[in-house]
N, CA, C and O atoms as a GROMACS GRO file, in nm:
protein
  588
    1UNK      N    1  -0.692   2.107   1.747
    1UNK     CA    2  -0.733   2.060   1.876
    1UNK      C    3  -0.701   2.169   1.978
    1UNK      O    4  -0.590   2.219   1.992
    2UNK      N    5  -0.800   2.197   2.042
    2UNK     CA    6  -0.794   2.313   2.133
    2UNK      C    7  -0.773   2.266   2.262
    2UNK      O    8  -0.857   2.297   2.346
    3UNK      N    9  -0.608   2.147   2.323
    3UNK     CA   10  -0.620   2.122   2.469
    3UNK      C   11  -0.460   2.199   2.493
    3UNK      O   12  -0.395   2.268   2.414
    4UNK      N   13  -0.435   2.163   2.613
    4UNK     CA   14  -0.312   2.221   2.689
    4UNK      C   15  -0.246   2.098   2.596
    4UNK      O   16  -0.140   2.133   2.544
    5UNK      N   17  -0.284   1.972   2.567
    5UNK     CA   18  -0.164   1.858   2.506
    5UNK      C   19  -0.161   1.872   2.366
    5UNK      O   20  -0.061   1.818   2.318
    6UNK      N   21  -0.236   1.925   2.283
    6UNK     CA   22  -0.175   1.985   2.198
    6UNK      C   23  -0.084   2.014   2.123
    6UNK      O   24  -0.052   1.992   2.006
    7UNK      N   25  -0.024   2.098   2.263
    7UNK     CA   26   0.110   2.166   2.199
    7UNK      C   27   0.265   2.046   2.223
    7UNK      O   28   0.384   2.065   2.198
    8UNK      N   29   0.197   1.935   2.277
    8UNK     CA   30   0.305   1.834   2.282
    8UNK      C   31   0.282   1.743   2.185
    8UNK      O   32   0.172   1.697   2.154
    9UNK      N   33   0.448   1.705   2.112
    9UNK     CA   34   0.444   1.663   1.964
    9UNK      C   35   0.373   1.439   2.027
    9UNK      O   36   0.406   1.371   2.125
   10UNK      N   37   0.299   1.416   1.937
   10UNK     CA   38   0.230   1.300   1.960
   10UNK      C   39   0.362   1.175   2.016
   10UNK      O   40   0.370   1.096   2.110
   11UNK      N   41   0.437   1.208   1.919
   11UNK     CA   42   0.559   1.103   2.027
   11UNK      C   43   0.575   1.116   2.138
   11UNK      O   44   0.610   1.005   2.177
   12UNK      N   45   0.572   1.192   2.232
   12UNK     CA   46   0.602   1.220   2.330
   12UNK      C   47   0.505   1.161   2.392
   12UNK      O   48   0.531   1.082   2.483
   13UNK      N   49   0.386   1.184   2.358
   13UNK     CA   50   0.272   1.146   2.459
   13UNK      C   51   0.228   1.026   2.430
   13UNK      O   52   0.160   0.961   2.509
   14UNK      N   53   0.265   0.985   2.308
   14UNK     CA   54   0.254   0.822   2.342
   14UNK      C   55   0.339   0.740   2.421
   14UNK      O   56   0.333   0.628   2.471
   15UNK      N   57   0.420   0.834   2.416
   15UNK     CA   58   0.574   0.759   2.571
   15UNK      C   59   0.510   0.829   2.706
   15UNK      O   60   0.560   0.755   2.791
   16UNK      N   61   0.459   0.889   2.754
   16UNK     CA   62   0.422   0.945   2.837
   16UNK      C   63   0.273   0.864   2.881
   16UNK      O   64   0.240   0.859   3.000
   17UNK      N   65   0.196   0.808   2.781
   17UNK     CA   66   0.035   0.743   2.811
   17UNK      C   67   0.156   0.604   2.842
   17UNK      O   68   0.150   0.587   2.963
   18UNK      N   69   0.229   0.532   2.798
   18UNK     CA   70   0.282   0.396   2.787
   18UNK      C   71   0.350   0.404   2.928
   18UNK      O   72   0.331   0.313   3.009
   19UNK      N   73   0.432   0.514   2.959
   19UNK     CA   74   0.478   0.543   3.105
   19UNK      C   75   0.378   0.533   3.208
   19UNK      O   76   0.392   0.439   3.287
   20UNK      N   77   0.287   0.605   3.222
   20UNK     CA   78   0.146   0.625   3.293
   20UNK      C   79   0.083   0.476   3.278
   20UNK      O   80   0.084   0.421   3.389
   21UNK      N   81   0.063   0.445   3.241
   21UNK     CA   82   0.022   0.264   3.173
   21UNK      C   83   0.102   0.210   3.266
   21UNK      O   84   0.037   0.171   3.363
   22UNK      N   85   0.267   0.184   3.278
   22UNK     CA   86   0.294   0.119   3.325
   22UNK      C   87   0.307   0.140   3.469
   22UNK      O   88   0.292   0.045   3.545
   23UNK      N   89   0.333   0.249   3.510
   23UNK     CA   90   0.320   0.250   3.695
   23UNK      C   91   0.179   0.232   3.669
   23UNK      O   92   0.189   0.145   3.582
   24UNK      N   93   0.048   0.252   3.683
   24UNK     CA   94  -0.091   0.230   3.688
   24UNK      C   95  -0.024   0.074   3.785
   24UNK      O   96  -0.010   0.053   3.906
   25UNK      N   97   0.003  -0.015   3.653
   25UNK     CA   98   0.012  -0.144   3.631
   25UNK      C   99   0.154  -0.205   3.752
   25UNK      O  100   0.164  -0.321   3.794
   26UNK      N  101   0.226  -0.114   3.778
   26UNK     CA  102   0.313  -0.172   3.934
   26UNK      C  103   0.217  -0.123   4.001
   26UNK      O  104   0.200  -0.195   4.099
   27UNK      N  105   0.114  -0.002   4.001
   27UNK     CA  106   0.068   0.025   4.160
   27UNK      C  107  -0.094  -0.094   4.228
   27UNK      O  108  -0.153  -0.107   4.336
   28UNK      N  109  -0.106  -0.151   4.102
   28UNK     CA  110  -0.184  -0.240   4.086
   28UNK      C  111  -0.156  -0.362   4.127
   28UNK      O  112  -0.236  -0.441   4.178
   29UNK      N  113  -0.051  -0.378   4.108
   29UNK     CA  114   0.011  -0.558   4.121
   29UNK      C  115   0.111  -0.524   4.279
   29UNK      O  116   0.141  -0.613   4.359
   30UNK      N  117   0.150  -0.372   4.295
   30UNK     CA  118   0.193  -0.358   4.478
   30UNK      C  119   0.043  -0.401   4.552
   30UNK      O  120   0.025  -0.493   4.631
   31UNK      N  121  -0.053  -0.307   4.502
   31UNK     CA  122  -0.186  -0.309   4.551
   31UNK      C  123  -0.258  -0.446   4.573
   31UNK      O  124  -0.340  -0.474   4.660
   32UNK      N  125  -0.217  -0.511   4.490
   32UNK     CA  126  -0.323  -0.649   4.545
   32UNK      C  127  -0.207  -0.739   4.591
   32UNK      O  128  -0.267  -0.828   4.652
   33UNK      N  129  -0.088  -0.766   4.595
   33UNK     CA  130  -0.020  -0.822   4.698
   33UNK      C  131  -0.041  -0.812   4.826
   33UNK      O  132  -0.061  -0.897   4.913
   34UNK      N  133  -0.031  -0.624   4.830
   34UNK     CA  134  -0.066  -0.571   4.976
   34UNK      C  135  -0.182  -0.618   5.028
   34UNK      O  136  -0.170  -0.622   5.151
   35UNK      N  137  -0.317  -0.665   4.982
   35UNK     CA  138  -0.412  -0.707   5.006
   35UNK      C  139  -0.465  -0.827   5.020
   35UNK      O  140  -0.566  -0.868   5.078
   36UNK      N  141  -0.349  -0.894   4.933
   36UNK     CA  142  -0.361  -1.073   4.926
   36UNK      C  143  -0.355  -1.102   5.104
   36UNK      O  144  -0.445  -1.156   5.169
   37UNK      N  145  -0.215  -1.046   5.162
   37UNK     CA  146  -0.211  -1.105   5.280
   37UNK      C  147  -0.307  -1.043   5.392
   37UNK      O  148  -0.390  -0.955   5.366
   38UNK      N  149  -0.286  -1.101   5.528
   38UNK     CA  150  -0.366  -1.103   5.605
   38UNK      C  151  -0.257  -1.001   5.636
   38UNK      O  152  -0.138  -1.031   5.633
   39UNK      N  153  -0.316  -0.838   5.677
   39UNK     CA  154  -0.220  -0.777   5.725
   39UNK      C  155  -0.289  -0.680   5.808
   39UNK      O  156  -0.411  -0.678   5.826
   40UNK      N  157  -0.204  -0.600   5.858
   40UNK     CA  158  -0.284  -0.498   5.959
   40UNK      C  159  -0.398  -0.413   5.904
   40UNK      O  160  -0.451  -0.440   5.797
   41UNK      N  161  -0.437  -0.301   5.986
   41UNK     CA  162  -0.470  -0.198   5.907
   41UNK      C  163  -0.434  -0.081   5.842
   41UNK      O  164  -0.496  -0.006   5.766
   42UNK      N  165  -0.275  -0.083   5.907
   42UNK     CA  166  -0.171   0.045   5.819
   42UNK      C  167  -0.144  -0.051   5.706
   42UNK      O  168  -0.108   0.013   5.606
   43UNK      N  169  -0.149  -0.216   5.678
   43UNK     CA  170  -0.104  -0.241   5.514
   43UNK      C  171  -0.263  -0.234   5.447
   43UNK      O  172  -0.274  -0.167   5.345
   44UNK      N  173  -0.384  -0.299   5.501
   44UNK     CA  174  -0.476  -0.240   5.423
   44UNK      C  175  -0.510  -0.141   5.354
   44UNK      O  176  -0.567  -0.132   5.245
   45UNK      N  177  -0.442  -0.014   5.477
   45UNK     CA  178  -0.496   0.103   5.424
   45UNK      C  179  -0.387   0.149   5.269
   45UNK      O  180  -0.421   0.222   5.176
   46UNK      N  181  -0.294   0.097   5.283
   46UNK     CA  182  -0.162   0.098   5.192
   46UNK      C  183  -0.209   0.054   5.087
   46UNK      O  184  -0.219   0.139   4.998
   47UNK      N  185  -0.244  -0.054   5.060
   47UNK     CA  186  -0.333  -0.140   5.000
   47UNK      C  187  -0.406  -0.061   4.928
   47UNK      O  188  -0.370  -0.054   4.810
   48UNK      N  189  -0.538   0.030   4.972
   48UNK     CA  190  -0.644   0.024   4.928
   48UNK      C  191  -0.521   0.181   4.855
   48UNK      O  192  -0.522   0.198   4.733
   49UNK      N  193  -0.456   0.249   4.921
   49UNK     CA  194  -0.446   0.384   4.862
   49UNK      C  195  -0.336   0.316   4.722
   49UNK      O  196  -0.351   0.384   4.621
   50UNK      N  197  -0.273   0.244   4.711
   50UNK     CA  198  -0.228   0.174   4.563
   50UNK      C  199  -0.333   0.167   4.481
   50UNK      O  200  -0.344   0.246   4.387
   51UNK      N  201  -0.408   0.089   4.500
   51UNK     CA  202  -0.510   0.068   4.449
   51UNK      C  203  -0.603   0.211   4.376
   51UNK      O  204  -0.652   0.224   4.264
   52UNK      N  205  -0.602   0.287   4.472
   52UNK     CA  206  -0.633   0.411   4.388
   52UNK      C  207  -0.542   0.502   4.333
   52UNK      O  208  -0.577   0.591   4.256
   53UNK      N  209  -0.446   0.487   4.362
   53UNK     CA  210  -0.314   0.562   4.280
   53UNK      C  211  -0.321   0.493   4.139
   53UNK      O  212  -0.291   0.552   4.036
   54UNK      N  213  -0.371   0.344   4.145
   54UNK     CA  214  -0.332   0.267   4.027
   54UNK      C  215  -0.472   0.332   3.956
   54UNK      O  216  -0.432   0.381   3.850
   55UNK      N  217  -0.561   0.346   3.962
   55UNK     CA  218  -0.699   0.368   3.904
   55UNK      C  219  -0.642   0.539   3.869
   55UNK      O  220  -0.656   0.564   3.750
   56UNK      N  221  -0.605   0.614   3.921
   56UNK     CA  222  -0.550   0.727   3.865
   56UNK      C  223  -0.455   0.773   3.754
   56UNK      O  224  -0.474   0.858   3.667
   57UNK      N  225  -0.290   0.656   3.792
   57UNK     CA  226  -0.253   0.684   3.674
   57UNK      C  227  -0.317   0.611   3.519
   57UNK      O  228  -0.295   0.661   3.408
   58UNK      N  229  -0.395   0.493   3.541
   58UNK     CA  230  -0.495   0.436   3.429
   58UNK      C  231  -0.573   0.540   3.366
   58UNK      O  232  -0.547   0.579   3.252
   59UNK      N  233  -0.692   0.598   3.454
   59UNK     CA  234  -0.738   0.717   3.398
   59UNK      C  235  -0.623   0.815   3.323
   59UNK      O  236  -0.628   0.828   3.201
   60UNK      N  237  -0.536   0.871   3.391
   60UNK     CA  238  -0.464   0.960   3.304
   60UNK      C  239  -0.384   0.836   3.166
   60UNK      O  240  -0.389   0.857   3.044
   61UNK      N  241  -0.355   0.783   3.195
   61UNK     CA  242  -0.286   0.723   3.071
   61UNK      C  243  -0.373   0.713   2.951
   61UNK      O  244  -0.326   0.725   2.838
   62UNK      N  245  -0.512   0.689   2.978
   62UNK     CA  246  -0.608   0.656   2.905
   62UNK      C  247  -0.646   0.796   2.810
   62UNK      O  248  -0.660   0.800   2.687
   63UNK      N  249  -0.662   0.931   2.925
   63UNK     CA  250  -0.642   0.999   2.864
   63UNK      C  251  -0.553   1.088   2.732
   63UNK      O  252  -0.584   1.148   2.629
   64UNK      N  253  -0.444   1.060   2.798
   64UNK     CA  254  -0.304   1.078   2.726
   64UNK      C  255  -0.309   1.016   2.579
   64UNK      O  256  -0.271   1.061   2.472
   65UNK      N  257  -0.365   0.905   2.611
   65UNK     CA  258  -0.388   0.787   2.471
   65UNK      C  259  -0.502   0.837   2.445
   65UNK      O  260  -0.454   0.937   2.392
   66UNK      N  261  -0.587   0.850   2.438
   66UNK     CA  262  -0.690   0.921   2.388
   66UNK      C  263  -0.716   1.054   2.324
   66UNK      O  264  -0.809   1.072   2.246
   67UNK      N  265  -0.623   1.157   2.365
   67UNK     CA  266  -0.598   1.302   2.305
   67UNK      C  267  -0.510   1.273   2.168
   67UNK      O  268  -0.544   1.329   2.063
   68UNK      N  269  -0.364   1.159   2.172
   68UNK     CA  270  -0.324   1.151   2.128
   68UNK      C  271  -0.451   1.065   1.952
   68UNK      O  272  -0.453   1.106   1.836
   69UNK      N  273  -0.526   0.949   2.013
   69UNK     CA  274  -0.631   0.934   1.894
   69UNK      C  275  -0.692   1.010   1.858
   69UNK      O  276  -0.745   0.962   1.758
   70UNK      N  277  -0.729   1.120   1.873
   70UNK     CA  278  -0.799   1.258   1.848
   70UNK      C  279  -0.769   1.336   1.736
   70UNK      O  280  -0.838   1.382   1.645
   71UNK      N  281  -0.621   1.340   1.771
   71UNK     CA  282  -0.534   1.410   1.731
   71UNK      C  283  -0.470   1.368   1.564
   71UNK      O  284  -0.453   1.442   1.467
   72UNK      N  285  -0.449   1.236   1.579
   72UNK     CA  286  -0.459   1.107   1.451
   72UNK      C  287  -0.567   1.177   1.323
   72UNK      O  288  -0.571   1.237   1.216
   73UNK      N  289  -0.645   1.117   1.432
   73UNK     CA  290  -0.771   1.099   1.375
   73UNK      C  291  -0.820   1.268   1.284
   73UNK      O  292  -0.886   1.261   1.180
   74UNK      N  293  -0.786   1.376   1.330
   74UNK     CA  294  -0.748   1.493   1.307
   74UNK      C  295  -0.695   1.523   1.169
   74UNK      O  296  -0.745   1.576   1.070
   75UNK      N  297  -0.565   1.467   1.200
   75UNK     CA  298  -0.500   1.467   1.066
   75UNK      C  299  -0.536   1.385   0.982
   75UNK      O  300  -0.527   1.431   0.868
   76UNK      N  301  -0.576   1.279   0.987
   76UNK     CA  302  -0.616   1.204   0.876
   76UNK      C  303  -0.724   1.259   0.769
   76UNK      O  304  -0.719   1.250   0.647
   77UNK      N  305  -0.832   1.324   0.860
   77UNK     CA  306  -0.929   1.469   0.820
   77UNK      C  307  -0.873   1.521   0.701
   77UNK      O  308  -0.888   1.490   0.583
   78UNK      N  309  -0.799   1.616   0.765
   78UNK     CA  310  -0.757   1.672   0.708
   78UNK      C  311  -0.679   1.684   0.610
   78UNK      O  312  -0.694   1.787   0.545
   79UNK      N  313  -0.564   1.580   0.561
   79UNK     CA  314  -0.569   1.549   0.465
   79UNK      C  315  -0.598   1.459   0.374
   79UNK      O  316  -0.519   1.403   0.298
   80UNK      N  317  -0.763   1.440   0.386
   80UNK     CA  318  -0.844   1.410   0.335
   80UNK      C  319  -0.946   1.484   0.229
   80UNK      O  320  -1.001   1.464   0.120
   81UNK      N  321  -0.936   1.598   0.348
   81UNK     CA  322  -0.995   1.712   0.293
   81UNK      C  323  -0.866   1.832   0.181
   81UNK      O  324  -0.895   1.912   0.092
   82UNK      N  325  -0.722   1.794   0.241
   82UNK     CA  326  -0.664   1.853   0.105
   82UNK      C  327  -0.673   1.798  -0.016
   82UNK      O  328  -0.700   1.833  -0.131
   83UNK      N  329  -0.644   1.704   0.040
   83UNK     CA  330  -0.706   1.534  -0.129
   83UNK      C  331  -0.774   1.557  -0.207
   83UNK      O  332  -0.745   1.552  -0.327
   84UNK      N  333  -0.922   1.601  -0.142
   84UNK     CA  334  -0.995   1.643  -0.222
   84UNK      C  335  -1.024   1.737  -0.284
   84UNK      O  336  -1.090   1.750  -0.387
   85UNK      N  337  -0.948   1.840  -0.190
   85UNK     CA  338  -0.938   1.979  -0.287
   85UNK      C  339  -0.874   2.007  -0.385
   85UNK      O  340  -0.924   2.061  -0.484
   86UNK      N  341  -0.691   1.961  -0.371
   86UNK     CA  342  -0.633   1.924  -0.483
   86UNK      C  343  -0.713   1.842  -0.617
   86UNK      O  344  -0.715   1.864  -0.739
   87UNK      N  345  -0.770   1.747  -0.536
   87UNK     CA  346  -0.827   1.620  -0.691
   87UNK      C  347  -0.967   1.703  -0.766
   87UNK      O  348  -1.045   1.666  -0.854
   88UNK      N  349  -0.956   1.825  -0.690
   88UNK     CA  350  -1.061   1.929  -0.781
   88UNK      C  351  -1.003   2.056  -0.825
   88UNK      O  352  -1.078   2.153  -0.826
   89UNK      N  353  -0.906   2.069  -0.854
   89UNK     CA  354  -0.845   2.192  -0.962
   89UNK      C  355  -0.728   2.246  -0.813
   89UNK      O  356  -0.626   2.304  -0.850
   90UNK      N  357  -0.742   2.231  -0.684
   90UNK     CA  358  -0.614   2.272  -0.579
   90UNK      C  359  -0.666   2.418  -0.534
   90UNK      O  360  -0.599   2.468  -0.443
   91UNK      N  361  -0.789   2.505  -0.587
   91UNK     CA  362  -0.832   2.614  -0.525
   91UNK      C  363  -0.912   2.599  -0.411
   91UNK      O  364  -1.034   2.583  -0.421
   92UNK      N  365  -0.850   2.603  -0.296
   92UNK     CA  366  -0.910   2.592  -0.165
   92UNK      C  367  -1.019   2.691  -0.123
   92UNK      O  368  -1.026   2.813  -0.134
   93UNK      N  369  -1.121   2.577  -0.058
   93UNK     CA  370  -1.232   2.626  -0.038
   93UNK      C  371  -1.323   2.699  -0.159
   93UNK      O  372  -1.410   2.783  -0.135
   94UNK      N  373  -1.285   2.648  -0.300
   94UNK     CA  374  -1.375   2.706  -0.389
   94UNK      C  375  -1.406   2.568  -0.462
   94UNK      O  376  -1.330   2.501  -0.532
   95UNK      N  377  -1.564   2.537  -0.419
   95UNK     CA  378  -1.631   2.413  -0.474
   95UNK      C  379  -1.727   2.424  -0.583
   95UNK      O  380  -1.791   2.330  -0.628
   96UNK      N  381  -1.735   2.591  -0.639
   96UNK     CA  382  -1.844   2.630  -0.713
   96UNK      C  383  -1.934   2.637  -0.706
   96UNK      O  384  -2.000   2.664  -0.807
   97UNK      N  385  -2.007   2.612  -0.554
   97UNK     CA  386  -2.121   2.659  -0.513
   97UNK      C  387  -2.187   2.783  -0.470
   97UNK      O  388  -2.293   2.787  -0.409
   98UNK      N  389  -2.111   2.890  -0.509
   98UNK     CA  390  -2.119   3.011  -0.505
   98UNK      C  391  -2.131   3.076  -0.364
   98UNK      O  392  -2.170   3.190  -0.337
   99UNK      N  393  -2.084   2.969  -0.272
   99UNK     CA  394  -2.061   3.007  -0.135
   99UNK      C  395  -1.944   3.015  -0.086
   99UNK      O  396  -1.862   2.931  -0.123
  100UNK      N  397  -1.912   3.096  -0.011
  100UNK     CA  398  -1.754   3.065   0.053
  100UNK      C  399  -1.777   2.968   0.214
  100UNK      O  400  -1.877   2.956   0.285
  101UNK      N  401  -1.638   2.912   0.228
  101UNK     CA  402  -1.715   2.841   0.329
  101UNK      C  403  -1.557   2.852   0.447
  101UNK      O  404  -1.438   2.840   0.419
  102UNK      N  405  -1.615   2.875   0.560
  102UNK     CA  406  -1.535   2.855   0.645
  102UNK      C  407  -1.410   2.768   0.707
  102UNK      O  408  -1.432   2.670   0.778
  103UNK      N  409  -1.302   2.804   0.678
  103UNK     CA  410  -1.214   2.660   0.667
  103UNK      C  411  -1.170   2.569   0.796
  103UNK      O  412  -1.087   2.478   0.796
  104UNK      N  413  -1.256   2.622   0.921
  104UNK     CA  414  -1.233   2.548   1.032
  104UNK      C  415  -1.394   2.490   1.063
  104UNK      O  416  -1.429   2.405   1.145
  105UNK      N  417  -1.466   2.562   0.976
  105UNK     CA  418  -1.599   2.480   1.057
  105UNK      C  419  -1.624   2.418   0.939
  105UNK      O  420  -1.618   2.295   0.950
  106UNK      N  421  -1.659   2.472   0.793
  106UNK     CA  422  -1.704   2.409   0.690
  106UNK      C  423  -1.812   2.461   0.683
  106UNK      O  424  -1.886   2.366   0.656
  107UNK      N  425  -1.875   2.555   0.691
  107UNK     CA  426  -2.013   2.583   0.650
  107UNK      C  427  -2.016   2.665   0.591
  107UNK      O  428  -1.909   2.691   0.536
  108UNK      N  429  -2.156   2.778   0.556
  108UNK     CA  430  -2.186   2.880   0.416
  108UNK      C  431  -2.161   2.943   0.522
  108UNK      O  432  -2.222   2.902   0.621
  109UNK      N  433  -2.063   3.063   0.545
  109UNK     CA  434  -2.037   3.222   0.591
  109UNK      C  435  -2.103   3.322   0.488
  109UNK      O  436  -2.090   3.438   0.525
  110UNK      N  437  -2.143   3.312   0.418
  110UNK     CA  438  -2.158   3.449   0.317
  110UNK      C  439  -2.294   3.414   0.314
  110UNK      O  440  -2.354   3.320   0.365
  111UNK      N  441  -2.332   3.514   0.239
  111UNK     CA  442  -2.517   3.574   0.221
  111UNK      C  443  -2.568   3.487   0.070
  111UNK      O  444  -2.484   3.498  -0.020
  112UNK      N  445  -2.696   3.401   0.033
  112UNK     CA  446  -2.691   3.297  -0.059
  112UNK      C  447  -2.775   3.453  -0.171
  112UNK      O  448  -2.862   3.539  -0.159
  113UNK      N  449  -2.672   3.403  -0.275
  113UNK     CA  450  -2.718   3.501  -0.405
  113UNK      C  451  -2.876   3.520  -0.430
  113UNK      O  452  -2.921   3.633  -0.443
  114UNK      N  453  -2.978   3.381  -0.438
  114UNK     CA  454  -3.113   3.463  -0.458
  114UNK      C  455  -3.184   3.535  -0.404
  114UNK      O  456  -3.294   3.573  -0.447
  115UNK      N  457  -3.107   3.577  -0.255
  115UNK     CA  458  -3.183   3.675  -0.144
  115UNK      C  459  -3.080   3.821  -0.096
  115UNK      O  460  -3.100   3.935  -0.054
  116UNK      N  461  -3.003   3.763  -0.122
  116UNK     CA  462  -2.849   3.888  -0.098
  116UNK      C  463  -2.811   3.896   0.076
  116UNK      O  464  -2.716   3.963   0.117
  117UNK      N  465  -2.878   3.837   0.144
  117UNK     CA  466  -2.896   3.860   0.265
  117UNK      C  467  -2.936   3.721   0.335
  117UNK      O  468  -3.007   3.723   0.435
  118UNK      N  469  -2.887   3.593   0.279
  118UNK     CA  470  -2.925   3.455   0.344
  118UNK      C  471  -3.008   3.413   0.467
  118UNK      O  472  -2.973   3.338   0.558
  119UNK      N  473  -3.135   3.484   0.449
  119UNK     CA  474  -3.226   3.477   0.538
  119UNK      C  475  -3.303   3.350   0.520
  119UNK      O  476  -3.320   3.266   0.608
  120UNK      N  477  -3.366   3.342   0.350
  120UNK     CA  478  -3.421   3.214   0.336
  120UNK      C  479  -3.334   3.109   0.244
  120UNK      O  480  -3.372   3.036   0.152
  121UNK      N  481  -3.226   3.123   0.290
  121UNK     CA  482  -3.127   3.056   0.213
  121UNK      C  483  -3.172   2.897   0.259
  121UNK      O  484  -3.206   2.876   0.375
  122UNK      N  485  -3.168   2.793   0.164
  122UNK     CA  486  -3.167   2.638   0.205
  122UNK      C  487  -3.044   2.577   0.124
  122UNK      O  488  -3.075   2.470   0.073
  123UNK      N  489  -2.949   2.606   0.104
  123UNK     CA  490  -2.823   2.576   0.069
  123UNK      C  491  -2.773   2.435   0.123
  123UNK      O  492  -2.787   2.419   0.244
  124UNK      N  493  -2.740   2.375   0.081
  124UNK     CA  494  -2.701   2.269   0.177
  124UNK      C  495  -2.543   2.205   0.098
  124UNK      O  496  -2.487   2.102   0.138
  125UNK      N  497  -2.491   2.293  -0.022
  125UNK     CA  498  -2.360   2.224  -0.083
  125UNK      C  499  -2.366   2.080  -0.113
  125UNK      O  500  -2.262   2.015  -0.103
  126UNK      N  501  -2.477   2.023  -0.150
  126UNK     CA  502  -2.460   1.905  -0.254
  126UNK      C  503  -2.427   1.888  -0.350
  126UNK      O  504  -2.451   1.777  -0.398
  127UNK      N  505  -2.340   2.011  -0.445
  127UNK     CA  506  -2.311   2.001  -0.557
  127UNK      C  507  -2.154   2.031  -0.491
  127UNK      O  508  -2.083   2.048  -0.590
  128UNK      N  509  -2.070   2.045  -0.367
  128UNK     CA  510  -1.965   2.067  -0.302
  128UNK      C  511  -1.878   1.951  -0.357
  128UNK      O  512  -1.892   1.834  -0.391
  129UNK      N  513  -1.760   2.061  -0.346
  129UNK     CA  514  -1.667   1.926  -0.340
  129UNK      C  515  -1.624   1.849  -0.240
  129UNK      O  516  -1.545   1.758  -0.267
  130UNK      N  517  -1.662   1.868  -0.113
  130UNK     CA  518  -1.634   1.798   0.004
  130UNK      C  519  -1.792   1.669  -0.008
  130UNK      O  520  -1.796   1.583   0.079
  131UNK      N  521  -1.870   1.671  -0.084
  131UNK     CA  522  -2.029   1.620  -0.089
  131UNK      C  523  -1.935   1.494  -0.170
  131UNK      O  524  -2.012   1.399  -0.181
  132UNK      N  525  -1.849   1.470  -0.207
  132UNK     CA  526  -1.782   1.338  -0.280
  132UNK      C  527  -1.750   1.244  -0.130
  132UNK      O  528  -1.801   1.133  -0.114
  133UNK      N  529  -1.647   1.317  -0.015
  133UNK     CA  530  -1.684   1.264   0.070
  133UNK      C  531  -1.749   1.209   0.172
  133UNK      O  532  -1.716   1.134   0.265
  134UNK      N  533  -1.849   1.260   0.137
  134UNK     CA  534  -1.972   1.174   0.247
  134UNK      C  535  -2.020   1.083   0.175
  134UNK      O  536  -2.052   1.066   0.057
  135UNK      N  537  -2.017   1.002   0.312
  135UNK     CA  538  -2.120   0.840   0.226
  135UNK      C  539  -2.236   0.838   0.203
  135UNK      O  540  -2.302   0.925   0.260
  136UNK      N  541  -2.273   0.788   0.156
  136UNK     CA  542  -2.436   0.738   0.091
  136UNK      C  543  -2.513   0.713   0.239
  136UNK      O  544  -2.447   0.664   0.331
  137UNK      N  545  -2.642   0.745   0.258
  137UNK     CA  546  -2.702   0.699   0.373
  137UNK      C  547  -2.730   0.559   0.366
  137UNK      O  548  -2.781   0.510   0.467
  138UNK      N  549  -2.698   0.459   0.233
  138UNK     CA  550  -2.791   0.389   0.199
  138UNK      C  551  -2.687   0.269   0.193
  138UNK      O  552  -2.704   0.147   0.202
  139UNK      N  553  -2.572   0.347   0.174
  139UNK     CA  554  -2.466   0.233   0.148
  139UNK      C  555  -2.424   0.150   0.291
  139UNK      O  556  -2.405   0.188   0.407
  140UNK      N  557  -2.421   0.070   0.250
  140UNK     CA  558  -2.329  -0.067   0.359
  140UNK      C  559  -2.226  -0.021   0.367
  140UNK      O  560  -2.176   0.046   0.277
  141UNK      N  561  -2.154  -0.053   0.513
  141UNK     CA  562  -2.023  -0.065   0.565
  141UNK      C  563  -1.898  -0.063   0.522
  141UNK      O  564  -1.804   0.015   0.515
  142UNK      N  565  -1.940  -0.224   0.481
  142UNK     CA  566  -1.840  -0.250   0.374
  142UNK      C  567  -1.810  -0.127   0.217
  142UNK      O  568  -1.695  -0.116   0.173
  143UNK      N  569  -1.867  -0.088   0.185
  143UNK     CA  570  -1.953  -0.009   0.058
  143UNK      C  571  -1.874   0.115   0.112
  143UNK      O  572  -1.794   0.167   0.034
  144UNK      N  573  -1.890   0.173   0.251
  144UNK     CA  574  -1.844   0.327   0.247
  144UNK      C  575  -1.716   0.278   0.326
  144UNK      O  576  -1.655   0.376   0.368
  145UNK      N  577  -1.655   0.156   0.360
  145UNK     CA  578  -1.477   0.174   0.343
  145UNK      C  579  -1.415   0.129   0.238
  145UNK      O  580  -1.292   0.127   0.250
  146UNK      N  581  -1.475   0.079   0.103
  146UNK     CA  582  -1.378   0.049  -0.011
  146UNK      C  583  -1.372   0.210  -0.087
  146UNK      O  584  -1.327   0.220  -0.201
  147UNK      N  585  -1.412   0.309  -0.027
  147UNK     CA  586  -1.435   0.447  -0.117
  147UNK      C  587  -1.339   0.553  -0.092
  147UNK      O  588  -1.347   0.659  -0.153
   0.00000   0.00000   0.00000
């Protein structure tokens, strides 16, 4: 993951989105008190600027919680993708498709053998070992989470 949060370990920022969460949630409940009553226009205006302080730290919390699912979601990838490399002999990035393949994007980097120069290459690694993990276009829901 290429952000500035990143480099902060996921505990942290799930205490940090839950922190942010919760002032959101006092500047929200100051905010509509301030507004319940009949009050001047220095508590209105008080009022309305809670009210957007509260919509700010929400947005950021949301964010925070959200880099942090990213990030999950990331690793789970990934070792998914060691899983499967291991459960095929443990030589990384060699699926026997006579391609080498890039280990951050996943695709053919090299030139396809019947041209020497992958100009009219149509390669597509269906005989890959990462091609075990993709689902069927055809399969049901249910069908591609019991797999």
């Amino acid at each position: 993951m290429n952000s500035a949060l990143s480099g902060v370990p996921v505990a942290r920022r799930k205490t940090a989105a839950a922190t942010l969460a919760l002032f959101a949630v006092l500047f929200l409940a100051v905010g509509a008190v301030a507004a319940s009553g009949t009050g001047t226009a220095p508590v209105r205006a008080f009022a309305v600027i809670a009210l957007l302080v509260s919509a700010l730290l929400g947005l950021l919390a949301w964010g925070v919680a959200h880099s942090v699912k990213l990030e999950l979601a990331e690793q789970r990838l990934d070792a998914a993708i060691e899983q499967a490399v291991a459960a095929h002999g443990g030589t990384a990035l060699a699926c026997g498709c006579g391609h080498d393949h890039d280990p951050d994007e996943l695709h053919v980097t090299d030139a396809c053998r019947h041209d020497g120069a992958g100009e009219a290459c149509e390669h597509d690694c269906e005989t890959c070992v990462l091609a075990a993990l993709r689902p069927s276009p055809t399969a049901t829901r249910g069908e591609r989470l019991s797999r």
